[in-house]
Short mmCIF file of C-alpha atoms in Angstrom, two decimals:
data_model
loop_
_atom_site.label_atom_id
_atom_site.label_comp_id
_atom_site.label_asym_id
_atom_site.label_seq_id
_atom_site.Cartn_x
_atom_site.Cartn_y
_atom_site.Cartn_z
CA MET D 71 -32.49 36.60 -84.80
CA LYS D 72 -35.23 34.04 -85.24
CA LYS D 73 -33.44 32.68 -88.32
CA ILE D 74 -30.21 32.21 -86.37
CA ILE D 75 -31.98 30.39 -83.52
CA PHE D 76 -33.90 28.25 -86.01
CA THR D 77 -30.66 27.41 -87.85
CA ILE D 78 -28.89 26.48 -84.60
CA ALA D 79 -31.87 24.35 -83.50
CA LEU D 80 -32.00 22.64 -86.88
CA ALA D 81 -28.24 21.97 -86.77
CA ALA D 82 -28.58 20.56 -83.25
CA ILE D 83 -31.41 18.25 -84.30
CA TRP D 84 -29.47 17.19 -87.39
CA GLY D 85 -26.33 16.59 -85.32
CA CYS D 86 -28.23 14.47 -82.81
CA LYS D 87 -29.39 12.05 -85.46
CA GLN D 88 -28.08 8.64 -84.46
CA ASP D 89 -26.80 6.18 -87.00
CA LYS D 90 -28.62 2.86 -86.83
CA VAL D 91 -25.93 0.18 -86.68
CA ALA D 92 -26.17 -3.59 -86.44
CA TYR D 93 -24.01 -6.57 -87.23
CA VAL D 94 -24.43 -10.00 -88.74
CA ASN D 95 -22.52 -13.12 -87.78
CA ASN D 96 -21.44 -14.17 -91.29
CA VAL D 97 -20.63 -17.75 -90.35
CA ARG D 98 -23.93 -18.37 -88.57
CA LEU D 99 -25.85 -16.63 -91.36
CA MET D 100 -24.32 -18.75 -94.12
CA ASP D 101 -24.47 -21.97 -92.09
CA GLY D 102 -28.20 -21.47 -91.56
CA TYR D 103 -29.06 -20.32 -95.08
CA LYS D 104 -31.11 -23.02 -96.84
CA GLU D 105 -29.95 -22.13 -100.35
CA LYS D 106 -26.29 -22.38 -99.33
CA ILE D 107 -26.96 -25.73 -97.67
CA ALA D 108 -28.69 -26.95 -100.85
CA VAL D 109 -25.73 -25.82 -102.99
CA GLU D 110 -23.33 -27.70 -100.71
CA GLU D 111 -25.48 -30.83 -100.80
CA ARG D 112 -25.75 -30.68 -104.60
CA TYR D 113 -21.97 -30.24 -104.89
CA ALA D 114 -21.36 -33.15 -102.50
CA GLU D 115 -23.63 -35.39 -104.63
CA GLN D 116 -21.84 -34.33 -107.82
CA ARG D 117 -18.46 -34.89 -106.16
CA LYS D 118 -19.51 -38.36 -105.00
CA ALA D 119 -20.78 -39.28 -108.49
CA PHE D 120 -17.51 -38.05 -110.00
CA GLU D 121 -15.44 -40.05 -107.51
CA LEU D 122 -17.44 -43.22 -108.22
CA ARG D 123 -16.97 -42.70 -111.96
CA ARG D 124 -13.25 -41.97 -111.51
CA ASP D 125 -12.79 -45.07 -109.36
CA SER D 126 -14.66 -47.22 -111.89
CA ILE D 127 -12.51 -45.92 -114.75
CA SER D 128 -9.34 -46.49 -112.69
CA ARG D 129 -10.31 -50.06 -111.86
CA ALA D 130 -11.12 -50.80 -115.51
CA PHE D 131 -7.79 -49.33 -116.61
CA GLN D 132 -5.87 -51.30 -113.98
CA SER D 133 -7.59 -54.47 -115.15
CA GLU D 134 -6.72 -53.67 -118.77
CA ALA D 135 -3.14 -52.89 -117.79
CA GLN D 136 -2.87 -56.24 -116.01
CA GLU D 137 -4.15 -58.04 -119.12
CA VAL D 138 -1.71 -56.16 -121.35
CA GLU D 139 1.15 -56.93 -118.98
CA ASN D 140 0.31 -60.65 -119.13
CA LYS D 141 0.18 -60.54 -122.94
CA MET D 142 3.45 -58.61 -123.17
CA LYS D 143 5.34 -61.63 -121.79
CA ASN D 144 4.71 -63.43 -125.07
CA MET D 145 5.57 -60.47 -127.33
CA SER D 146 8.79 -59.41 -128.92
CA GLN D 147 10.62 -56.63 -127.15
CA ASN D 148 9.71 -54.02 -129.80
CA LYS D 149 6.04 -55.04 -129.82
CA ALA D 150 5.99 -55.04 -126.00
CA GLN D 151 7.52 -51.54 -125.86
CA GLU D 152 4.98 -50.25 -128.41
CA THR D 153 2.10 -51.83 -126.49
CA PHE D 154 3.39 -50.42 -123.20
CA SER D 155 3.79 -46.96 -124.78
CA ASN D 156 0.20 -47.07 -126.09
CA LEU D 157 -1.05 -48.12 -122.66
CA GLN D 158 0.87 -45.26 -121.02
CA GLN D 159 -0.59 -42.71 -123.46
CA LYS D 160 -4.09 -44.03 -122.85
CA GLY D 161 -3.54 -43.70 -119.09
CA GLN D 162 -2.31 -40.13 -119.50
CA ARG D 163 -5.34 -39.20 -121.66
CA MET D 164 -7.73 -40.65 -119.10
CA GLY D 165 -5.90 -38.88 -116.28
CA GLN D 166 -6.11 -35.55 -118.11
CA MET D 167 -9.79 -36.08 -118.91
CA LEU D 168 -10.58 -36.85 -115.28
CA GLN D 169 -8.53 -33.88 -114.09
CA GLN D 170 -10.44 -31.56 -116.44
CA GLU D 171 -13.77 -32.95 -115.25
CA GLU D 172 -12.74 -32.41 -111.64
CA GLN D 173 -11.61 -28.85 -112.35
CA GLN D 174 -14.92 -28.12 -114.09
CA LEU D 175 -16.83 -29.59 -111.15
CA ASN D 176 -14.85 -27.37 -108.74
CA LEU D 177 -15.37 -24.26 -110.90
CA THR D 178 -19.10 -24.89 -111.13
CA GLY D 179 -19.34 -25.47 -107.38
CA GLN D 180 -17.40 -22.27 -106.67
CA ALA D 181 -19.55 -20.28 -109.11
CA ASP D 182 -22.72 -21.56 -107.44
CA MET D 183 -21.37 -20.61 -104.01
CA ASP D 184 -20.28 -17.17 -105.26
CA SER D 185 -23.81 -16.66 -106.55
CA VAL D 186 -25.21 -17.50 -103.11
CA VAL D 187 -22.80 -15.06 -101.42
CA GLN D 188 -23.77 -12.28 -103.84
CA LYS D 189 -27.46 -12.96 -103.19
CA VAL D 190 -26.88 -12.76 -99.43
CA ARG D 191 -25.05 -9.44 -99.83
CA ARG D 192 -27.91 -8.02 -101.92
CA GLU D 193 -30.43 -9.20 -99.35
CA ILE D 194 -28.46 -7.66 -96.48
CA GLU D 195 -28.32 -4.38 -98.37
CA ALA D 196 -32.06 -4.48 -99.11
CA TYR D 197 -32.82 -5.40 -95.48
CA GLY D 198 -30.66 -2.54 -94.24
CA LYS D 199 -32.36 -0.01 -96.51
CA ALA D 200 -35.85 -1.28 -95.68
CA ASN D 201 -35.19 -1.15 -91.94
CA GLY D 202 -33.36 2.18 -91.80
CA TYR D 203 -29.86 0.94 -91.00
CA THR D 204 -26.93 3.21 -91.68
CA PHE D 205 -24.46 0.34 -91.30
CA ILE D 206 -24.65 -3.44 -91.08
CA LEU D 207 -21.28 -4.86 -90.15
CA GLY D 208 -20.04 -8.40 -90.70
CA GLY D 209 -18.89 -10.47 -87.73
CA GLY D 210 -17.70 -14.03 -87.27
CA GLU D 211 -14.66 -15.52 -88.97
CA GLY D 212 -13.04 -12.90 -91.14
CA GLY D 213 -15.56 -10.29 -90.01
CA SER D 214 -14.84 -6.80 -88.86
CA VAL D 215 -16.78 -6.88 -85.58
CA LEU D 216 -14.56 -7.89 -82.69
CA TYR D 217 -17.32 -7.32 -80.16
CA GLY D 218 -20.97 -6.49 -80.54
CA ASP D 219 -23.84 -6.17 -78.14
CA GLU D 220 -26.16 -9.11 -78.80
CA ALA D 221 -29.03 -6.64 -79.06
CA LYS D 222 -27.40 -5.33 -82.26
CA ASP D 223 -27.05 -8.82 -83.79
CA ILE D 224 -29.61 -9.14 -86.59
CA THR D 225 -28.38 -12.50 -87.89
CA ASP D 226 -31.57 -14.36 -86.94
CA GLU D 227 -33.81 -11.74 -88.56
CA LEU D 228 -31.79 -11.90 -91.77
CA LEU D 229 -31.88 -15.70 -91.74
CA LYS D 230 -35.67 -15.62 -91.47
CA THR D 231 -35.81 -13.18 -94.39
CA LEU D 232 -33.41 -15.19 -96.56
CA ASN D 233 -34.98 -18.57 -95.84
CA ALA D 234 -38.52 -17.24 -96.32
CA GLU D 235 -37.78 -16.42 -99.98
CA GLU D 236 -37.73 -20.03 -101.04
#
């Protein structure tokens, strides 16, 4: 009889265990994360440098094209067509080169941002385990929390943890 009562009491205690649940505002977390801000600033600087380089190359090519056009007036038709064709090919090569550089810049920027997101996910998981959470839900844009009591919002605590690592 004692075993049955003990088993029922143990089951009742086990059943009363409450899950510890919180949520994080994803947008606010990422917007306040120093490493993410640094990645965005670095990408913006690289983008600006690329655009300056691209604009400089474009201006130089336009100047060269203007010179060639002026010279073509004094050329035979065949020579002018050959010169124009060479100029067109050069323009296409430069355009392709710049397009590849831009794609590489975008891929690198996206890879850096993906790395930041993965780090944040690992930190949220570690924070949850260290603080006894059963669930930490994501809120904000694209999040799964439509409403949450502000007392369950741990965004600020996670931001402190993430930003303290640097």
